[in-house]
C-alpha positions as a Python dict, from the first residue, in 0.01 Angstrom:
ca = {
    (1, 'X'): (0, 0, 0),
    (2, 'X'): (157, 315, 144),
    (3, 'X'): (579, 399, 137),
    (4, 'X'): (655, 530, 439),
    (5, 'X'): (886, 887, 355),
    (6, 'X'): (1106, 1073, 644),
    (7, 'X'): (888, 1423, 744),
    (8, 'X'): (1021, 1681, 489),
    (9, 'X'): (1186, 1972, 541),
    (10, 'X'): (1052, 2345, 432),
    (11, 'X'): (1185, 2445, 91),
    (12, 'X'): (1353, 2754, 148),
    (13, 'X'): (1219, 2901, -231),
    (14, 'X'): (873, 2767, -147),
    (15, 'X'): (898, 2929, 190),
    (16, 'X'): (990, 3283, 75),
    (17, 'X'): (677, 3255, -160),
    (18, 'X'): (432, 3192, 106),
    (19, 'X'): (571, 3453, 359),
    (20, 'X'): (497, 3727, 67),
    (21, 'X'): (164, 3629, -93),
    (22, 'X'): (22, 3423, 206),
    (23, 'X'): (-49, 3716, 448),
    (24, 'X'): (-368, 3852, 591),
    (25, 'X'): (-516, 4105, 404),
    (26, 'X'): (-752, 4238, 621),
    (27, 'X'): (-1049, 4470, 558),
    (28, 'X'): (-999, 4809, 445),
    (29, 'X'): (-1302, 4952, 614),
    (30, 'X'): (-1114, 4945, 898),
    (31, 'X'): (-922, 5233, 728),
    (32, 'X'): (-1226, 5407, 627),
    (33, 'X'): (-1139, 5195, 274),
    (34, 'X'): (-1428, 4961, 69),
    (35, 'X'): (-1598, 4768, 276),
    (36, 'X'): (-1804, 4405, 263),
    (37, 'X'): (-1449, 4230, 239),
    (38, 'X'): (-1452, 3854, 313),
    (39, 'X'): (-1129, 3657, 357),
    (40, 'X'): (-1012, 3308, 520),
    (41, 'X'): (-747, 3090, 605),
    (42, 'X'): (-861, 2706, 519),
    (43, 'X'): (-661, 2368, 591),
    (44, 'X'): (-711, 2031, 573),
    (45, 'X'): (-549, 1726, 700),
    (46, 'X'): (-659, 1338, 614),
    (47, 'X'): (-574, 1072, 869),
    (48, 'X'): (-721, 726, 784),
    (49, 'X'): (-910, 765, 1164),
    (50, 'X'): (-1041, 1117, 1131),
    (51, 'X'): (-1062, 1415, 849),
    (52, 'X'): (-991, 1768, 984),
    (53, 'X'): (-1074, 2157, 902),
    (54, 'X'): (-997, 2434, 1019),
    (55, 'X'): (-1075, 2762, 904),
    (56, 'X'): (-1000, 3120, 1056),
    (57, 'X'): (-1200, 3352, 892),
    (58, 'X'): (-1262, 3750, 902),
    (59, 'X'): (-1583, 3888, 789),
    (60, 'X'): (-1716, 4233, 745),
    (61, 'X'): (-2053, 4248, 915),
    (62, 'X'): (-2255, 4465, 655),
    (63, 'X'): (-2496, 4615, 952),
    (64, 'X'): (-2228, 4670, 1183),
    (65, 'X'): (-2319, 5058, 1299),
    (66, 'X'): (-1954, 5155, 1255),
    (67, 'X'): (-1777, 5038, 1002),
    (68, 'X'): (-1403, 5082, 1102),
    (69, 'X'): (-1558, 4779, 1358),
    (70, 'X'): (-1711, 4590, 1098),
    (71, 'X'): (-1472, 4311, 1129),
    (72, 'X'): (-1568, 3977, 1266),
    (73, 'X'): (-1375, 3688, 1353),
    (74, 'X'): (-1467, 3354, 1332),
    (75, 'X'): (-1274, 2983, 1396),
    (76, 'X'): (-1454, 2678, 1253),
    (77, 'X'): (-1374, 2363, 1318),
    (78, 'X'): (-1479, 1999, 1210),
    (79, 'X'): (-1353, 1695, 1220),
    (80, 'X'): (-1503, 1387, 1071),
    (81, 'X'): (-1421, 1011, 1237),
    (82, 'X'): (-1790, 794, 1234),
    (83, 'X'): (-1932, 1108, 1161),
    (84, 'X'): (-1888, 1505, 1134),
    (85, 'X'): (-1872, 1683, 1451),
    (86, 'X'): (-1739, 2066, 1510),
    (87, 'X'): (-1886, 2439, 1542),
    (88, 'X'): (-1779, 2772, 1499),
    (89, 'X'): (-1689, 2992, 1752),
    (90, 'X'): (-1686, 3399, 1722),
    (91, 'X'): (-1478, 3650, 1904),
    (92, 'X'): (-1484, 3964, 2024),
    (93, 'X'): (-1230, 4216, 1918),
    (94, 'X'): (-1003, 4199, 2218),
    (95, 'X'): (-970, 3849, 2165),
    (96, 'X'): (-865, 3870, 1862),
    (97, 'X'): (-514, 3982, 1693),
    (98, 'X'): (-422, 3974, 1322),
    (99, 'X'): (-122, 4114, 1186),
    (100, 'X'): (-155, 4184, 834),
    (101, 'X'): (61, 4172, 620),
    (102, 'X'): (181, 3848, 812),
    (103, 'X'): (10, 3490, 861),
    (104, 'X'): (-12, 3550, 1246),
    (105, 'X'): (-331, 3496, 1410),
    (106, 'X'): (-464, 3489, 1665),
    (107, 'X'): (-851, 3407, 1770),
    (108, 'X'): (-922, 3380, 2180),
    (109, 'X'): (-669, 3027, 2264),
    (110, 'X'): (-665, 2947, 1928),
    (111, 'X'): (-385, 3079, 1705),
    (112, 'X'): (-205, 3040, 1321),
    (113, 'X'): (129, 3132, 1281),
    (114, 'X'): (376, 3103, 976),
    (115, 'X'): (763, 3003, 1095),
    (116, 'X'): (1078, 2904, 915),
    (117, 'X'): (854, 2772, 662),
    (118, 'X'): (582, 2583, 835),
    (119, 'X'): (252, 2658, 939),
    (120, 'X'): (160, 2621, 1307),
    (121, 'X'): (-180, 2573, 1468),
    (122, 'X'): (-332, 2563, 1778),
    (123, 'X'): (-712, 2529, 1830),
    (124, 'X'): (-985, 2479, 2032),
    (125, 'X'): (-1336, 2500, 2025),
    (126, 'X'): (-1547, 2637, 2313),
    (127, 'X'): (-1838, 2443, 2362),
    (128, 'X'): (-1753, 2093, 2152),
    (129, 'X'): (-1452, 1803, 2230),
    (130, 'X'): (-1207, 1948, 1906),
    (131, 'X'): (-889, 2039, 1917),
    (132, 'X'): (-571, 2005, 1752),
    (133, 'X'): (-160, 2068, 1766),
    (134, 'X'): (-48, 2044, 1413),
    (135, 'X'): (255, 2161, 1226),
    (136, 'X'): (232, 2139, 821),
    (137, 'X'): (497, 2170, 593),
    (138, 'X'): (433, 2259, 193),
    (139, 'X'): (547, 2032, -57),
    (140, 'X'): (425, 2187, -325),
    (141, 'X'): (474, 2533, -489),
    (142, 'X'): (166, 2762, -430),
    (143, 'X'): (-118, 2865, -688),
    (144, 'X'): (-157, 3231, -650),
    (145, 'X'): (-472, 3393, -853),
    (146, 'X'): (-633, 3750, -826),
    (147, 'X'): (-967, 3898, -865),
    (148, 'X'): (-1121, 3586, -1034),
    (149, 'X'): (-1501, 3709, -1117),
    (150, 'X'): (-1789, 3611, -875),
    (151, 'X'): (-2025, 3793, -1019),
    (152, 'X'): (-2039, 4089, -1356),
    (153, 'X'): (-1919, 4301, -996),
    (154, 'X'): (-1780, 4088, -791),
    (155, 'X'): (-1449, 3892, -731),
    (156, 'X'): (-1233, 3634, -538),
    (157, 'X'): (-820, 3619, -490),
    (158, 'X'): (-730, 3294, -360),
    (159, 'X'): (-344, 3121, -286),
    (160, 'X'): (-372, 2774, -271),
    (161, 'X'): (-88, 2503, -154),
    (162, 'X'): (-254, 2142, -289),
    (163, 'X'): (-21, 1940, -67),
    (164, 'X'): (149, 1976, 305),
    (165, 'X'): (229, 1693, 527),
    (166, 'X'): (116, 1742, 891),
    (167, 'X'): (220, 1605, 1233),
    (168, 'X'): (45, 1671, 1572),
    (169, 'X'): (-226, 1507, 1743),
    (170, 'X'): (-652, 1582, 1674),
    (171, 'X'): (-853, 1556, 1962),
    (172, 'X'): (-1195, 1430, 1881),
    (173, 'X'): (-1473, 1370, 2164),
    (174, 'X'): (-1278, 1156, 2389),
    (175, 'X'): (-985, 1011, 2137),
    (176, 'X'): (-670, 1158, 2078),
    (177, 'X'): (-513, 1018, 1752),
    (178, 'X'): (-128, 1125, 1645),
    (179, 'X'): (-80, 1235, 1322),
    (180, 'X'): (264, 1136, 1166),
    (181, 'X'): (347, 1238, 777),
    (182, 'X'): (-62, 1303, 660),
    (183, 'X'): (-139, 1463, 364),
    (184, 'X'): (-284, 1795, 379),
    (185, 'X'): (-427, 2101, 179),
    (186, 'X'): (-425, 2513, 238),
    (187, 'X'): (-601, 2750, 77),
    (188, 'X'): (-637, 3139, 163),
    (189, 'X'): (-957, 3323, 15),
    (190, 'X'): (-1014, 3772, 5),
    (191, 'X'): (-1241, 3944, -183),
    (192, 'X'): (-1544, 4171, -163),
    (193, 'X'): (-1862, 4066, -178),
    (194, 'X'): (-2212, 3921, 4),
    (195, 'X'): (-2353, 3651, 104),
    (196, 'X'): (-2655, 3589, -160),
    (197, 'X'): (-2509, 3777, -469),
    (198, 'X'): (-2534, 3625, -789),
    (199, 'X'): (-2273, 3334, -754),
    (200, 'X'): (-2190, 2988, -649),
    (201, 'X'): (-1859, 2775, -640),
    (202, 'X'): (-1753, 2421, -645),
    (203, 'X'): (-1361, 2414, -523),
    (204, 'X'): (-1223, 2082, -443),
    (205, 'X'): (-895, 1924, -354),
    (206, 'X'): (-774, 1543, -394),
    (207, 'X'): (-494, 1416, -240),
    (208, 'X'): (-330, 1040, -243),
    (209, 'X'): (-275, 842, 89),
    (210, 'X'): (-8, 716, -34),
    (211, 'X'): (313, 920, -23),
    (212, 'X'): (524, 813, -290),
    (213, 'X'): (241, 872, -537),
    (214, 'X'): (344, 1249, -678),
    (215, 'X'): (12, 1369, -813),
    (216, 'X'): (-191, 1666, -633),
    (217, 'X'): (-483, 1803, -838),
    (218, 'X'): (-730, 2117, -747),
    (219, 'X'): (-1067, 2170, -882),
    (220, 'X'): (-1214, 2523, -924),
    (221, 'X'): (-1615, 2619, -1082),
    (222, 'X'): (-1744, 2953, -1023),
    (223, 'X'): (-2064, 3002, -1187),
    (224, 'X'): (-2371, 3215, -1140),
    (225, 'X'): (-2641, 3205, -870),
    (226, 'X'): (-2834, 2997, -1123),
    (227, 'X'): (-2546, 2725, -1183),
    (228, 'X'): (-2684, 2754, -1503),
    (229, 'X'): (-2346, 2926, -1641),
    (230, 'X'): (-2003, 2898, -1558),
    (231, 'X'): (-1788, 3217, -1528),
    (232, 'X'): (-1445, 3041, -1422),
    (233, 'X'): (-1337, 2690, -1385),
    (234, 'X'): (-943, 2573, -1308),
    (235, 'X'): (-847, 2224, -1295),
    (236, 'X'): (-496, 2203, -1126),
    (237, 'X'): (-251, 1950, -1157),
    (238, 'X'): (48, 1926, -1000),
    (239, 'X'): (409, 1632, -1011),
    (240, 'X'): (560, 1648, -727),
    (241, 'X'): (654, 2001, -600),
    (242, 'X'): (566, 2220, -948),
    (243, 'X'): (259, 2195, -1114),
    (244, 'X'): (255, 2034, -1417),
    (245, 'X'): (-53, 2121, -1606),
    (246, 'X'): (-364, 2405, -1579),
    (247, 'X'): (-655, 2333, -1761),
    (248, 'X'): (-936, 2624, -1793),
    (249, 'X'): (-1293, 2706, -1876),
    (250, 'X'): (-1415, 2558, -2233),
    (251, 'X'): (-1120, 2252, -2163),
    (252, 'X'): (-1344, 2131, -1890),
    (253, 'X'): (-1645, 1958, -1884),
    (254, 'X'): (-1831, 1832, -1546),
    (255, 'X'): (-2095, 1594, -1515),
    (256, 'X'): (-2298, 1469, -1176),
    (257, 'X'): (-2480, 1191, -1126),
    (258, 'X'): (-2803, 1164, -881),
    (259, 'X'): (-2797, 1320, -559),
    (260, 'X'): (-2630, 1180, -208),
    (261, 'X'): (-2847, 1115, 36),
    (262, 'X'): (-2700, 1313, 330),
    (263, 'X'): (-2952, 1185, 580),
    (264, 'X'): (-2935, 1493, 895),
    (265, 'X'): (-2620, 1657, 852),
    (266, 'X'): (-2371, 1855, 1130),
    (267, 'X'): (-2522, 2203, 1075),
    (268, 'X'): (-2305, 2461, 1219),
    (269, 'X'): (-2377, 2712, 1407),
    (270, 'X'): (-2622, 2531, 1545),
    (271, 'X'): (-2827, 2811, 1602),
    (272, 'X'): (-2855, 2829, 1209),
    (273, 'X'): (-2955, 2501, 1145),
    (274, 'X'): (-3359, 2533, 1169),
    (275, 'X'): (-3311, 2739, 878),
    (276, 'X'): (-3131, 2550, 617),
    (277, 'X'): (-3323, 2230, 608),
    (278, 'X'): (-3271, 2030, 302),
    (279, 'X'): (-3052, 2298, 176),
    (280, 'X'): (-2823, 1983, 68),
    (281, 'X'): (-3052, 1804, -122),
    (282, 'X'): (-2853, 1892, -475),
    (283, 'X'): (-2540, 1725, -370),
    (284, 'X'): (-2455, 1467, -627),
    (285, 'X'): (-2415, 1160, -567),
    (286, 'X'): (-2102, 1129, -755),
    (287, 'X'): (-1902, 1372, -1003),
    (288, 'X'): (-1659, 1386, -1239),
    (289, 'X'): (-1458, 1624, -1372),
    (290, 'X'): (-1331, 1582, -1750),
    (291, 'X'): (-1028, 1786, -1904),
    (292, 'X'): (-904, 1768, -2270),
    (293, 'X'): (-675, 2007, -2456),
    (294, 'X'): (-377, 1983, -2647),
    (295, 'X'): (-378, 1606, -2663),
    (296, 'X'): (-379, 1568, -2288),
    (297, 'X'): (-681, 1407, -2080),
    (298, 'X'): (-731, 1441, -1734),
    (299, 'X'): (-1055, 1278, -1532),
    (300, 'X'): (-1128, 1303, -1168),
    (301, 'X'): (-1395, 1177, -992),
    (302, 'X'): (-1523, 1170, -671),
    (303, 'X'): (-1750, 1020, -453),
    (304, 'X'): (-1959, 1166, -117),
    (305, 'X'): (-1902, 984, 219),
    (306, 'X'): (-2031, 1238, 467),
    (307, 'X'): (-2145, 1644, 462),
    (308, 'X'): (-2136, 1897, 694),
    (309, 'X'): (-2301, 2253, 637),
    (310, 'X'): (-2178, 2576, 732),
    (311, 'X'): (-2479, 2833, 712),
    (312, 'X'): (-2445, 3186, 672),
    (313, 'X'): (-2726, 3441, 692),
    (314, 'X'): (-2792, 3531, 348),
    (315, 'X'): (-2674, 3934, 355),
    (316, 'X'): (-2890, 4045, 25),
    (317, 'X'): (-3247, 3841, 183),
    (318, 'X'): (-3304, 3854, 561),
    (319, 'X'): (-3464, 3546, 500),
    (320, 'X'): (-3249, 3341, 320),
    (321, 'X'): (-2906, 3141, 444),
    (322, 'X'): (-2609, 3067, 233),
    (323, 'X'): (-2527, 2682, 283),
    (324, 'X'): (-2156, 2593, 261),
    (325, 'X'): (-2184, 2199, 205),
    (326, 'X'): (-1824, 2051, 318),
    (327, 'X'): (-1821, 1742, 130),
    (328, 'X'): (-1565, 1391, 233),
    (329, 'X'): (-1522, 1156, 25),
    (330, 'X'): (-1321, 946, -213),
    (331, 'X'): (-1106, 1072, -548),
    (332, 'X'): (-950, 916, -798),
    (333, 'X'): (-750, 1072, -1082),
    (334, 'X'): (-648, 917, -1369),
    (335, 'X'): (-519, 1034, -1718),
    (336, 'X'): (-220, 1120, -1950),
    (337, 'X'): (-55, 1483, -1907),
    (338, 'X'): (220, 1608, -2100),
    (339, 'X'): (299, 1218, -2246),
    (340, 'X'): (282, 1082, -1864),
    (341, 'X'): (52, 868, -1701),
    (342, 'X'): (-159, 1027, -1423),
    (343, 'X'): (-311, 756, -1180),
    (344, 'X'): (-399, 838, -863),
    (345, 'X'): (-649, 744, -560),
    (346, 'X'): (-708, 925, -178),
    (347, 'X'): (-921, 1120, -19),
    (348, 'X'): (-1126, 1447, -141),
    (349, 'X'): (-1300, 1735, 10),
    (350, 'X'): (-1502, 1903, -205),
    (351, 'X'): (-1726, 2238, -114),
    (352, 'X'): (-2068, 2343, -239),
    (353, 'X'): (-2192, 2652, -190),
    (354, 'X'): (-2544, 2638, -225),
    (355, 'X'): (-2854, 2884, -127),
    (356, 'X'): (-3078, 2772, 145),
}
């Protein structure tokens, strides 16, 4: 059973936070500065008919002849209703304008902006039935973390807001579905590094479908190529608008269970998707996430529905791909943080990032 809440209003503290750590970076090799810089802006939104993301991305392209040019922009786009459906699209550089030092983008017809304290967005794939109109306002206070270690020389910044509510409308194929009050997650991503270096991640975010319920919780693993070690993990919990509780690295133990049988998933581009078969094969079929410290106990665990792959040319072996494995499916959370209760059940997306 849900509880219908009115559509909330920015917080004007929450607001000013976002508008100064939320901005595009951009690459400095556009100033003759360090290049192979990676960064993205990722949302979310969960409506009981369809599951939505959007990500607008800006790459360096490592054999790009001039690297004040290196730049690429990219838009994916999926949304899941029976099944996964989506691409990416790629720009050229009139098409494209960035402000950085803002969140103002905008890629061909497809745009982000940041205003009064809500996030806009307008997009539109080229070549497959996806769009949306959505406006998302945080509810939550953001997570803001820098240079986080990849690799022994590599590293990731990331701002994350666990929980938005979104309104709008998703087009999907022929059906346009309304979206009043759904939950929704942001993240934003920058670093430097390549495709193929010694790393992987697991980053996941749970959210419940019912409103009233207060809990939010992120999960973060970075580990090495291998997954045989982990160099960072974060376990985020937040009540309501301020987190609550952060557990870290030797707090947290994960634990997976078979693999999911992901039967022929949405491979995006398509173009790419010759070369990553079975790339998804170490999926699990379940997972769950264990955090003790301090007398609390936290447990999520989450379940596979449907995965779609985003596959990126491997930029250390020309032939290898980098599989990004965008998992839905169901989370619960459950526990007892700081002497209260933590019970919660909705829907999760988790990513793997996997080589191919």
């Amino acid at each position: 059973m849900t509880t219908a809440l009115p559509f909330p209003s920015p917080a004007p503290r929450v607001s000013a936070t976002l508008a100064a750590t939320d901005y595009f970076r951009r690459s400095p090799a556009r100033l003759r500065g360090r290049a192979d810089h990676k960064e993205w802006q990722h949302f979310l939104v969960h409506t009981e008919g369809a599951h939505l993301l959007v990500n607008f991305n800006l790459v360096d392209d490592r054999w790009a002849p001039d690297p004040r040019r290196a730049e690429v922009a990219r838009l994916i786009a999926l949304a899941r209703t029976d099944a996964w459906d989506g691409g990416v699209d790629r720009f050229a550089d009139g098409e494209v304008e960035v402000v950085p030092g803002r969140i103002d983008a905008r890629f061909g017809e497809s745009w982000l902006r940041f205003d009064r304290g809500r996030y806009l967005l307008s997009i539109a794939l080229r070549d497959r039935p996806l769009a949306a109109e959505l406006e998302l306002v945080p509810t939550t206070t953001p997570a803001l973390s820098a240079n986080q270690p990849l690799s022994p020389e590599r590293s990731l910044s990331w701002l994350f807001v666990p929980r938005l509510v979104a309104r709008g409308t998703i087009t999907a194929g022929s059906v346009t579905r309304r979206v009043e009050a759904a939950p929704a997650y942001h993240d934003h991503n920058w670093g430097h590094f390549l495709w193929g270096d010694d790393f992987s991640w697991e980053w996941g975010s749970a959210l419940p479908w019912d409103p009233a319920n207060a809990w939010s919780v992120v999960h973060v693993r970075m580990t090495d190529r291998g997954r045989s070690a982990a160099r960072y993990q974060g376990l985020f919990l937040w009540r309501g608008s301020e987190p609550l509780r952060v557990f870290r690295d030797e707090e947290i133990r994960v634990a997976y269970d078979g693999c999911f049988d992901v039967g022929r998933p949405l491979r995006v581009p398509r173009v790419m998707a010759l070369l990553a078969s079975g790339a998804a094969s170490d999926v699990p079929r379940r997972m769950e996430v264990v955090a003790r410290s301090d007398g609390d106990e936290l447990r999520l665990r989450f379940a596979p529905e449907a995965v779609a792959q985003v596959v990126m040319p491997s930029e250390r072996d020309l032939e290898a791909v980098t599989v990004l494995n965008e998992v839905s499916g169901r989370a619960a959370l459950s526990g007892r943080v700081r002497g209260v209760e933590v019970a919660m059940e909705g829907p999760g997306v988790f990513e793997f990032l996997r080589d191919g």
